[in-house]
Short mmCIF file of C-alpha atoms in Angstrom, two decimals:
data_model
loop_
_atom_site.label_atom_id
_atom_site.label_comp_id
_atom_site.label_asym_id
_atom_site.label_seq_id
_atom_site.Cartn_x
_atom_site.Cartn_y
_atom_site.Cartn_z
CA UNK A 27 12.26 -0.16 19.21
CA UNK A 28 10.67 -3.17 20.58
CA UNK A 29 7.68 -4.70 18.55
CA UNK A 30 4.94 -6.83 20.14
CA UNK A 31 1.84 -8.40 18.37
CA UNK A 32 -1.40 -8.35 19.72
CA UNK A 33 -3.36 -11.00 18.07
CA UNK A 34 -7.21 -11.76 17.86
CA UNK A 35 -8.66 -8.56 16.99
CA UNK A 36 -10.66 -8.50 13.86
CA UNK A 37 -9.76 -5.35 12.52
CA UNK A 38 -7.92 -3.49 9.47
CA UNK A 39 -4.80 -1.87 11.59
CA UNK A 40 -2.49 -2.72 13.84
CA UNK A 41 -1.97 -1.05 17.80
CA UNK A 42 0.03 0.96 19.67
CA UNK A 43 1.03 0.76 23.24
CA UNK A 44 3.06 2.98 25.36
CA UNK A 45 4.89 2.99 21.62
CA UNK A 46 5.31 -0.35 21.39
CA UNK A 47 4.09 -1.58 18.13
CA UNK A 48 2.03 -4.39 16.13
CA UNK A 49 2.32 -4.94 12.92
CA UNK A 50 0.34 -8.28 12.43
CA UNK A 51 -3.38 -8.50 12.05
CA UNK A 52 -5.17 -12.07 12.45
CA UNK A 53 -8.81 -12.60 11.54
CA UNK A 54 -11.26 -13.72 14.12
CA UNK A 55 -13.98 -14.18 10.65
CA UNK A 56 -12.29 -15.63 7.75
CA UNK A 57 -12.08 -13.23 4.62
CA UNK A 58 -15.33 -13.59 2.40
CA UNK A 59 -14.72 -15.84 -0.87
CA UNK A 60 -14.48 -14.46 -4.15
CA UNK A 61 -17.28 -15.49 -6.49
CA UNK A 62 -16.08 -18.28 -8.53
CA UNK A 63 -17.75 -17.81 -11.92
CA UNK A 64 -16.92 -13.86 -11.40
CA UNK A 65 -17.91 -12.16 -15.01
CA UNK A 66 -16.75 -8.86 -15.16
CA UNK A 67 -18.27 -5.38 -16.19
CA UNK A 68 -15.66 -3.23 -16.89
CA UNK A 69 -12.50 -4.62 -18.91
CA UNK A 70 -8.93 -3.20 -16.44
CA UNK A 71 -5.73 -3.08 -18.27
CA UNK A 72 -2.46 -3.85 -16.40
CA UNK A 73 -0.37 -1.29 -17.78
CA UNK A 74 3.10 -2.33 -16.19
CA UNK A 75 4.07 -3.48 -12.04
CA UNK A 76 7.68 -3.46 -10.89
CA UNK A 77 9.22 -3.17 -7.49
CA UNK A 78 10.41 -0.90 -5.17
CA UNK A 79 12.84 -2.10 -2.12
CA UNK A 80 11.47 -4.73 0.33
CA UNK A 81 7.64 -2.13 0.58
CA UNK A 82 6.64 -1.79 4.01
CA UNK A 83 7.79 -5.16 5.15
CA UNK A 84 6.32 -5.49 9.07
CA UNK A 85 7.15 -1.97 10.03
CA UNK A 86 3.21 -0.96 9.95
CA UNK A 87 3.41 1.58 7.47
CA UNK A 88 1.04 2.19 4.68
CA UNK A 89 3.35 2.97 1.71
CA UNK A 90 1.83 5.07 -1.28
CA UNK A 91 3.82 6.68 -4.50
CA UNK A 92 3.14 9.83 -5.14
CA UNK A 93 3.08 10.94 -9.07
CA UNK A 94 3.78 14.58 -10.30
CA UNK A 95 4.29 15.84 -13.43
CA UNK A 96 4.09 12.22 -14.87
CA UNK A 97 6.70 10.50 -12.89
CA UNK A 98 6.08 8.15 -10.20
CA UNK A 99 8.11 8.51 -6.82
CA UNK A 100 8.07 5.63 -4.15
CA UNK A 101 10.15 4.11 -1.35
CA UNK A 102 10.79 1.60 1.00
CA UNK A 103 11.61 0.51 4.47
CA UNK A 104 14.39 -0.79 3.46
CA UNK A 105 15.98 2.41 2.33
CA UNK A 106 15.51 2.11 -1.47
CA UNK A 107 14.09 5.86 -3.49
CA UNK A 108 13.03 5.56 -6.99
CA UNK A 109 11.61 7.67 -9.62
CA UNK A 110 9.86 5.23 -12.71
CA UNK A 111 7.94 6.94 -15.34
CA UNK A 112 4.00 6.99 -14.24
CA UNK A 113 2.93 5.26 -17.83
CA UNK A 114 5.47 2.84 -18.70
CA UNK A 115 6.80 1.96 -15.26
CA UNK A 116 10.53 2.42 -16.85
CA UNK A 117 13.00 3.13 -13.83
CA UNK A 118 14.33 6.90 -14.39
CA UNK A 119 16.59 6.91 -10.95
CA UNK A 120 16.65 5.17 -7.48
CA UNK A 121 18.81 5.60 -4.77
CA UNK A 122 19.65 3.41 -1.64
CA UNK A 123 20.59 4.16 1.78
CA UNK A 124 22.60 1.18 1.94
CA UNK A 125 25.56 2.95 -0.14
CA UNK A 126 24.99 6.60 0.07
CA UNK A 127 26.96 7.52 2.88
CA UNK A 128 25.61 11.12 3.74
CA UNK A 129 22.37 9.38 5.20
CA UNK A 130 24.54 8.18 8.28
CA UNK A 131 26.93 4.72 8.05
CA UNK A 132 27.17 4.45 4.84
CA UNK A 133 27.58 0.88 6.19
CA UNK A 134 26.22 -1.88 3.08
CA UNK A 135 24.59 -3.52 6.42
CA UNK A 136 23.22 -0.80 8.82
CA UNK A 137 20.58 1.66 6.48
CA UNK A 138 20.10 4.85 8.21
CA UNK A 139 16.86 5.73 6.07
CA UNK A 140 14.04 3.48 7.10
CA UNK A 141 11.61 5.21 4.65
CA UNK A 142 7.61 5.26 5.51
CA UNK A 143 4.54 6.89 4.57
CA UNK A 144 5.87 7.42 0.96
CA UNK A 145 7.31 10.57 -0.20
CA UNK A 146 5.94 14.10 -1.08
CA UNK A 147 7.22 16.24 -3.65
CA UNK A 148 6.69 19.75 -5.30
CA UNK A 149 9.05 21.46 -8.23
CA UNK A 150 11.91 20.17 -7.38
CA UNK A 151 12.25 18.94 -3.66
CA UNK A 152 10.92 15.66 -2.71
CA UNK A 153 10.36 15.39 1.12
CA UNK A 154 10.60 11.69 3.18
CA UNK A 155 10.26 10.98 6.57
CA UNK A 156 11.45 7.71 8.08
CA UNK A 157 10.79 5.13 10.72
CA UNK A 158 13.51 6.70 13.07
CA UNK A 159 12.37 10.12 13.14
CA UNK A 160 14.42 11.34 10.16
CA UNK A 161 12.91 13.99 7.10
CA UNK A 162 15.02 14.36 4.23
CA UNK A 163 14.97 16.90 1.77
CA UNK A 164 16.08 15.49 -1.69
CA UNK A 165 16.52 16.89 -5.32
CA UNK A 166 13.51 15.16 -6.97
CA UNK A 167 14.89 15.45 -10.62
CA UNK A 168 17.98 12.95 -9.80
CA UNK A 169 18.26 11.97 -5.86
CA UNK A 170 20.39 14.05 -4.89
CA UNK A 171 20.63 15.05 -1.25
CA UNK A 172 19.86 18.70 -0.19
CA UNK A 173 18.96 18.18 3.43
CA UNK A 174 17.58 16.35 6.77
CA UNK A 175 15.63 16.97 9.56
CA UNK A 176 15.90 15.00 13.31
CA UNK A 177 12.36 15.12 14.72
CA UNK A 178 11.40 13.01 18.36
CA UNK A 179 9.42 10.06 16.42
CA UNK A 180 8.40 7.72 13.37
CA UNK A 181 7.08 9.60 10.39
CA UNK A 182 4.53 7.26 9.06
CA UNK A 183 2.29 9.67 7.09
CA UNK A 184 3.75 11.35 3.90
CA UNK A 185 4.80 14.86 4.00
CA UNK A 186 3.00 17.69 2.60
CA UNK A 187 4.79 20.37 1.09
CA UNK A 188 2.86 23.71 0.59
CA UNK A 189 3.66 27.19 1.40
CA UNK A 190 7.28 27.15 1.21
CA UNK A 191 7.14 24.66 4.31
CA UNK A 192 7.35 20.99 4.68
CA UNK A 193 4.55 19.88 6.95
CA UNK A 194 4.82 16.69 8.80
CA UNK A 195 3.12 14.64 11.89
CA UNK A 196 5.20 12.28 13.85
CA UNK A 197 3.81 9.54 15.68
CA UNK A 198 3.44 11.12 19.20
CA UNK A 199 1.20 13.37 18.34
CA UNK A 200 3.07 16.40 16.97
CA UNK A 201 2.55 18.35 13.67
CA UNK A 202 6.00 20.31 12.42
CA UNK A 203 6.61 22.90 9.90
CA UNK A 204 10.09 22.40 8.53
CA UNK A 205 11.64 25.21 5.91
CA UNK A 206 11.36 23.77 2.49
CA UNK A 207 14.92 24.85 1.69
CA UNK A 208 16.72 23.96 4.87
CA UNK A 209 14.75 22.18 6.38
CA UNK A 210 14.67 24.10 10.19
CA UNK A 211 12.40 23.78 12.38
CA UNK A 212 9.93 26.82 12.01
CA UNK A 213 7.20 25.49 14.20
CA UNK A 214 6.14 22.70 16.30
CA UNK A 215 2.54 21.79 17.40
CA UNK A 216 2.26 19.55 20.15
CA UNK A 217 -1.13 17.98 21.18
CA UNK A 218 0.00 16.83 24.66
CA UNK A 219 -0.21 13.47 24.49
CA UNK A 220 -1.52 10.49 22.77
CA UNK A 221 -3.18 7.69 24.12
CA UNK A 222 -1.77 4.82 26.17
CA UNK A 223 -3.94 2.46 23.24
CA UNK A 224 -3.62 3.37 19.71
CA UNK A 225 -4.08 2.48 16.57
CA UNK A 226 -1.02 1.97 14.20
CA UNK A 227 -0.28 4.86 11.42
CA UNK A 228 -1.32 8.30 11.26
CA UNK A 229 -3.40 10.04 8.36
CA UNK A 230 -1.86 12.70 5.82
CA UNK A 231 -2.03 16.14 6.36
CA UNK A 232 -4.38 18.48 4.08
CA UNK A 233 -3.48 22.05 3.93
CA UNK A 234 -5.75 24.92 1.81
CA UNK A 235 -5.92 28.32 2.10
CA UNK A 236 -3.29 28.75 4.86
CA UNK A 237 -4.81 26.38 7.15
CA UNK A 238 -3.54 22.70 8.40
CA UNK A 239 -5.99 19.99 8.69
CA UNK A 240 -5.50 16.99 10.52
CA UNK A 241 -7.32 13.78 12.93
CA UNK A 242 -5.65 13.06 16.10
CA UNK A 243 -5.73 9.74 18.14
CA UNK A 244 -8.06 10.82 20.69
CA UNK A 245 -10.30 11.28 17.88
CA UNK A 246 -10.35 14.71 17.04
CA UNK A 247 -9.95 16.92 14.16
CA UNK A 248 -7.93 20.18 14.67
CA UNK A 249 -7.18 23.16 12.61
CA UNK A 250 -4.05 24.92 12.56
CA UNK A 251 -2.67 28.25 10.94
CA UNK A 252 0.21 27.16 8.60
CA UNK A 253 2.15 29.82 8.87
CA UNK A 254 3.01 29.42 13.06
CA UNK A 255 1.40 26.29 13.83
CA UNK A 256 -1.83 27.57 16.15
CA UNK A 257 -4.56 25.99 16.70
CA UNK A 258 -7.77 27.41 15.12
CA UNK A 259 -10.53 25.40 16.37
CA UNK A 260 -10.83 21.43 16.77
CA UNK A 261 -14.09 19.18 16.43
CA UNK A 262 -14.83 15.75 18.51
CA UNK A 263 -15.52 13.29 15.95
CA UNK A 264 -15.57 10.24 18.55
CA UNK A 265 -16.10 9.98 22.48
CA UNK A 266 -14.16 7.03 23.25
CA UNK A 267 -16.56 5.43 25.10
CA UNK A 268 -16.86 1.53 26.42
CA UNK A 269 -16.30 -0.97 28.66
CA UNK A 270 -12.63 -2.13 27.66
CA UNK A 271 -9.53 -0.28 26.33
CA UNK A 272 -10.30 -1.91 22.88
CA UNK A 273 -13.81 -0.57 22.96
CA UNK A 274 -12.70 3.08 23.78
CA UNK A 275 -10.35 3.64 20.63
CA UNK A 276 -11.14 6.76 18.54
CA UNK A 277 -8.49 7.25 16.35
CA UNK A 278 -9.46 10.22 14.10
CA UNK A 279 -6.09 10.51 11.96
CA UNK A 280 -7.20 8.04 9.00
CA UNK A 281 -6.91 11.13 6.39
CA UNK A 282 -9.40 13.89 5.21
CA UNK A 283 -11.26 15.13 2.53
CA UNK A 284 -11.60 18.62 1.38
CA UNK A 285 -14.36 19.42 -1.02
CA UNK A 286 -15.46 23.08 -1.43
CA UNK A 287 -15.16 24.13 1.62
CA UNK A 288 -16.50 21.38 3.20
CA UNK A 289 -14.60 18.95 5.53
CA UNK A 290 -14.78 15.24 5.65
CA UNK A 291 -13.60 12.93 8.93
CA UNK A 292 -14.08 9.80 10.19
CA UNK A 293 -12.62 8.07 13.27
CA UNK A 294 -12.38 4.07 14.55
CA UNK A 295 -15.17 3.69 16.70
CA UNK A 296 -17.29 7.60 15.95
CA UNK A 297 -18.72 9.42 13.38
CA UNK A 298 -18.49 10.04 9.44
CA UNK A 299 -18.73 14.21 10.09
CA UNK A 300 -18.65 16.74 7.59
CA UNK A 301 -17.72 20.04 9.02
CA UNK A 302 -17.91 24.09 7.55
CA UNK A 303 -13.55 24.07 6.74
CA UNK A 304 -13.80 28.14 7.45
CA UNK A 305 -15.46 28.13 10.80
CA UNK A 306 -14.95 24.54 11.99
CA UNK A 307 -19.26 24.13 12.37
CA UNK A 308 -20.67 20.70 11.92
CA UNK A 309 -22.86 20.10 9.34
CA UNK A 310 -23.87 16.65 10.30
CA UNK A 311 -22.37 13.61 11.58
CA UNK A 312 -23.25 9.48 10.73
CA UNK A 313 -22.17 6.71 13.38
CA UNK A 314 -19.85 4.72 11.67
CA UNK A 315 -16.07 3.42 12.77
CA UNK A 316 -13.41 2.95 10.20
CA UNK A 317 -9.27 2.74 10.32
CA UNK A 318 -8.75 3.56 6.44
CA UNK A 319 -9.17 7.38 4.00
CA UNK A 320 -12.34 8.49 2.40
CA UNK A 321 -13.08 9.23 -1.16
CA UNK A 322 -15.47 11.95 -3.27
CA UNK A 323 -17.03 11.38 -6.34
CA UNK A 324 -19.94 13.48 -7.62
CA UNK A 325 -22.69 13.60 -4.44
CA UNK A 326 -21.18 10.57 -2.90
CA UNK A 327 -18.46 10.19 0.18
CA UNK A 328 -17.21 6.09 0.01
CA UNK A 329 -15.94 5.09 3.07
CA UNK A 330 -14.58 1.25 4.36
CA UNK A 331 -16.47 0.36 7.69
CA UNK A 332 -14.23 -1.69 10.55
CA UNK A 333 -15.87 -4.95 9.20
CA UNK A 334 -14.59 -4.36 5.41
CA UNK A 335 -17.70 -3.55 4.00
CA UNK A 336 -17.77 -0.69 1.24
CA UNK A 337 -20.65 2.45 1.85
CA UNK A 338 -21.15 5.22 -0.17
CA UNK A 339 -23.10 7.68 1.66
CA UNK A 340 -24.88 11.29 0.17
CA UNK A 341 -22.09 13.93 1.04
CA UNK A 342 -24.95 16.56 1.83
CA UNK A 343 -26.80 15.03 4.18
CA UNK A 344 -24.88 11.55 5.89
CA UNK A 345 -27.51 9.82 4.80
CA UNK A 346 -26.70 5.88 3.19
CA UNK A 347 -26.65 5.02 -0.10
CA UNK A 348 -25.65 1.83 -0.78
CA UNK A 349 -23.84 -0.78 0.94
CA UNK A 350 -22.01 -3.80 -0.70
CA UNK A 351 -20.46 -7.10 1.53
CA UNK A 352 -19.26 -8.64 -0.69
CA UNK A 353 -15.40 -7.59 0.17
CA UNK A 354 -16.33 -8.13 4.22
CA UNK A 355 -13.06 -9.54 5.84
CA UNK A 356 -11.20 -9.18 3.00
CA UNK A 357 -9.63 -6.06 4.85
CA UNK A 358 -10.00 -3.81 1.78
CA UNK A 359 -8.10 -0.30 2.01
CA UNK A 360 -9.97 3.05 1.65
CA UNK A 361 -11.30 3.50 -1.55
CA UNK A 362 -10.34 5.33 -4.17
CA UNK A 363 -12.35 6.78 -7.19
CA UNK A 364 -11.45 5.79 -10.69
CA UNK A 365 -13.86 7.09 -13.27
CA UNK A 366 -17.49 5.85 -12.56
CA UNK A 367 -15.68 2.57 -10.09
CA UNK A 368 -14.62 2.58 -6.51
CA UNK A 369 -11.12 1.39 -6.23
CA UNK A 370 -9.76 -1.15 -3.18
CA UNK A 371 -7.23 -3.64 -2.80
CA UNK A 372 -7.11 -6.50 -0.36
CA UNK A 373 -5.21 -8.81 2.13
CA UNK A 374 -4.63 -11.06 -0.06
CA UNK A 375 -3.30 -8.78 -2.82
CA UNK A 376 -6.16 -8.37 -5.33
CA UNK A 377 -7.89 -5.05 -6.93
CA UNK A 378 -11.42 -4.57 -7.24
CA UNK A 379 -13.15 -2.42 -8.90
CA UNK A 380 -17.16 -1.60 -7.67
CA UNK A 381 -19.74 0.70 -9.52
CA UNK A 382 -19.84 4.19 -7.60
CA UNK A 383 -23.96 3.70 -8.50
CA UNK A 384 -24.63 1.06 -6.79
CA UNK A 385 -21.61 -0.70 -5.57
CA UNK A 386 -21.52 -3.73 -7.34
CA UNK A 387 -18.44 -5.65 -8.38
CA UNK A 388 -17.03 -4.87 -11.65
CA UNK A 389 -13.88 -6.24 -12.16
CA UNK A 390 -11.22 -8.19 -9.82
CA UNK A 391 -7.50 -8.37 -10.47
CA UNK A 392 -4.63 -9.78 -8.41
CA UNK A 393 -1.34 -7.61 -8.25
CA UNK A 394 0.18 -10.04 -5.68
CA UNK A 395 -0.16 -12.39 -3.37
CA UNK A 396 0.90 -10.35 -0.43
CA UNK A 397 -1.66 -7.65 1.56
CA UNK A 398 -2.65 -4.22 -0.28
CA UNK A 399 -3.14 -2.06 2.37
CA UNK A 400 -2.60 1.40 1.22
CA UNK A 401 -5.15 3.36 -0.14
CA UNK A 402 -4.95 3.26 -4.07
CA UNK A 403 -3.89 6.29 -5.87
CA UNK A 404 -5.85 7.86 -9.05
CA UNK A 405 -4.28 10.03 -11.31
CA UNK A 406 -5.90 11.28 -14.82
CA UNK A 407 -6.84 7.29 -16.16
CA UNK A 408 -4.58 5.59 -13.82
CA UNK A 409 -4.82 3.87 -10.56
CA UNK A 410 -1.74 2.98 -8.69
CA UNK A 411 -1.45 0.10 -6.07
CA UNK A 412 1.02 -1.14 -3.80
CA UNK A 413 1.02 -3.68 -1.69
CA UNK A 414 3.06 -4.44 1.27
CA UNK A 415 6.49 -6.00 -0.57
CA UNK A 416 6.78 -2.93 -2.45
CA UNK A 417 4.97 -4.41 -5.77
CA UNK A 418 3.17 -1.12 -7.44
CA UNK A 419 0.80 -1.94 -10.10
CA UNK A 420 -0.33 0.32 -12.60
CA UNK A 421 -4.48 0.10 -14.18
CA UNK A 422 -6.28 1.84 -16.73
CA UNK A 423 -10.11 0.96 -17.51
CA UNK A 424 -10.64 -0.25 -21.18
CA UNK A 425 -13.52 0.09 -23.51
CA UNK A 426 -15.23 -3.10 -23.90
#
């Protein structure tokens, strides 16, 4: 596929149009300077980093590991699978397209399995879609192949496996429910179309009680039944409304939240909603355009606005709590929540760790020197980053 770049737009993803894709971002403001006499509040331990592959390279994707049961999963564009143990880092398998011959070639020099959006896994099956429109079923306790999936585009968000299906949206707009043992085709859900302009990526899939939630690129967020792919209800979360093409975006697929049985979506360009999950009502809705997740904590929603700036907002009501700009056009990711701290990372490969209270800094490290831009991932004590040349760090906060 062709790639173009469209340059001067100062925001945190990369476009789409008519499929063709950027994967370069360049700042019209230059990114905010870290404080030079910086004391932090909270001590971070590195517990371990190591690599995985080449990481997202230019593709565009936002790779994220996964960990169950204490073992760290991850992939690359590149074609590279591991499994590491989640504590120590220590490799316990990986796998590369480049030799294995049942992902297509076999040739050292021609991959097949352009991995992207990180990989999904439950008991023993670990699901991974791919930049050519591939899912492939695969053994998760040693790498072994079980089976694969042809769908009509890039798989840039992560699977979701639930319900004895694999559940997976492709990048023109469809969301399909493969058999988690074979891998068929069980259903398809097609929204139509997506827009002629885009943004770059979709959002995961959340699935609870037998129902498939999801944002869509014309800024919607839909509601399907799992078990035949129907569509329930759908809410407008933005109106795409301007005076240029750039203006109107109102991408809606940057992830979801579910807490209770409450709903949480944002789109580039619209609102922060929350929405009733059973009946699809909204509860209220707070202007605010993003292109990155969302996080809970407690009472609080965390959110990164287009400009980079960090809000925590009261998940009852919409209503602000605090705002911190101190991170604005650094082109932080969508937070995460580590103990009492909101987690980013940045473009130029640091962590940072703000106070869910009030949102002041609390800590800075640097995992790289290359972009972070997938959302962090918490598990128990740990945080897991990765930025885009496949370096995963691992973090634990320390007692002072």
């Amino acid at each position: 596929m062709k790639r173009h770049s469209l340059g001067l737009l100062a925001i945190a993803a990369t476009f789409a149009i008519a499929g063709c894709h950027s994967f370069k971002k360049e700042n019209i403001q230059p990114p905010t300077p870290l404080p030079d006499h910086f004391k932090p509040t909270v001590q971070v331990e590195k517990l371990w980093s190591n690599s995985v592959g080449e990481g997202a390279g230019d593709s565009g994707a936002r790779l994220r590991p996964t960990v169950v049961d204490g073992v760290l999963y991850a992939d690359s564009t590149d074609g590279k699978l591991v499994a590491m143990d989640a504590v120590s880092g220590k490799k316990l398998w990986s796998k590369s397209s480049k030799t294995h011959g049942w992902f297509g070639w076999g040739d050292k020099k021609r991959p097949d399995a352009f991995y992207a959006g990180g990989p999904a896994v439950s008991g023993d099956l670990l699901a991974v879609g791919t930049l050519d429109g591939h899912v492939y079923g695969i053994n998760a306790k040693d790498g072994s192949p079980r089976w694969d999936a042809t769908l009509n585009s890039e798989v840039l968000a992560s699977p979701l496996i639930d319900g004895g299906l694999v559940l997976v949206r492709t990048q023109d707009g469809r969301v399909y429910g493969l058999d988690a043992g074979t891998g068929e085709r069980r259903w398809v859900y097609d929204q139509g179309s997506v827009p002629l302009l885009s943004l770059r990526g979709n959002g995961a899939l959340l699935a609870a009680n037998g129902v498939v939630f999801f944002g869509t690129d014309d800024g919607k967020l839909v509601a399907l039944r799992e078990d035949n792919g129907e569509k329930l209800w759908e809410q407008k979360l933005s109106t795409g409304e301007g005076r240029t093409d750039i203006e109107r975006l109102n991408d809606a697929d940057n992830g979801i939240l579910l807490d209770g049985t409450t709903l949480y979506g944002s789109a580039y360009h619209g609102n922060l909603v929350a929405i009733d999950g059973p009946s699809g009502r909204p509860l209220w809705a707070h202007q605010f355009s993003t292109t990155d997740g969302l996080a809970v904590n407690g009472n609080a929603i965390f959110a990164v606005n287009d400009e980079s700036q960090v809000w925590a907002f009261d998940k009852n009501s919409g209503s602000d709590i605090w705002k911190n700009d101190a991170l604005k056009y650094r082109w932080v990711t969508g937070p995460a929540v580590q103990g009492n701290y909101v987690v980013v990372g940045d473009l130029e490969g640091y962590v940072h760790w703000l106070q869910t209270g009030d949102g002041a800094l609390a800590a800075t490290k640097r995992l790289s020197r290359k972009a972070i831009r997938a959302q962090p991932l918490v598990v128990g004590d740990i945080v897991y980053v990765e930025d885009v040349e496949g370096r995963i760090g691992a973090y634990r906060l320390s007692a002072r």
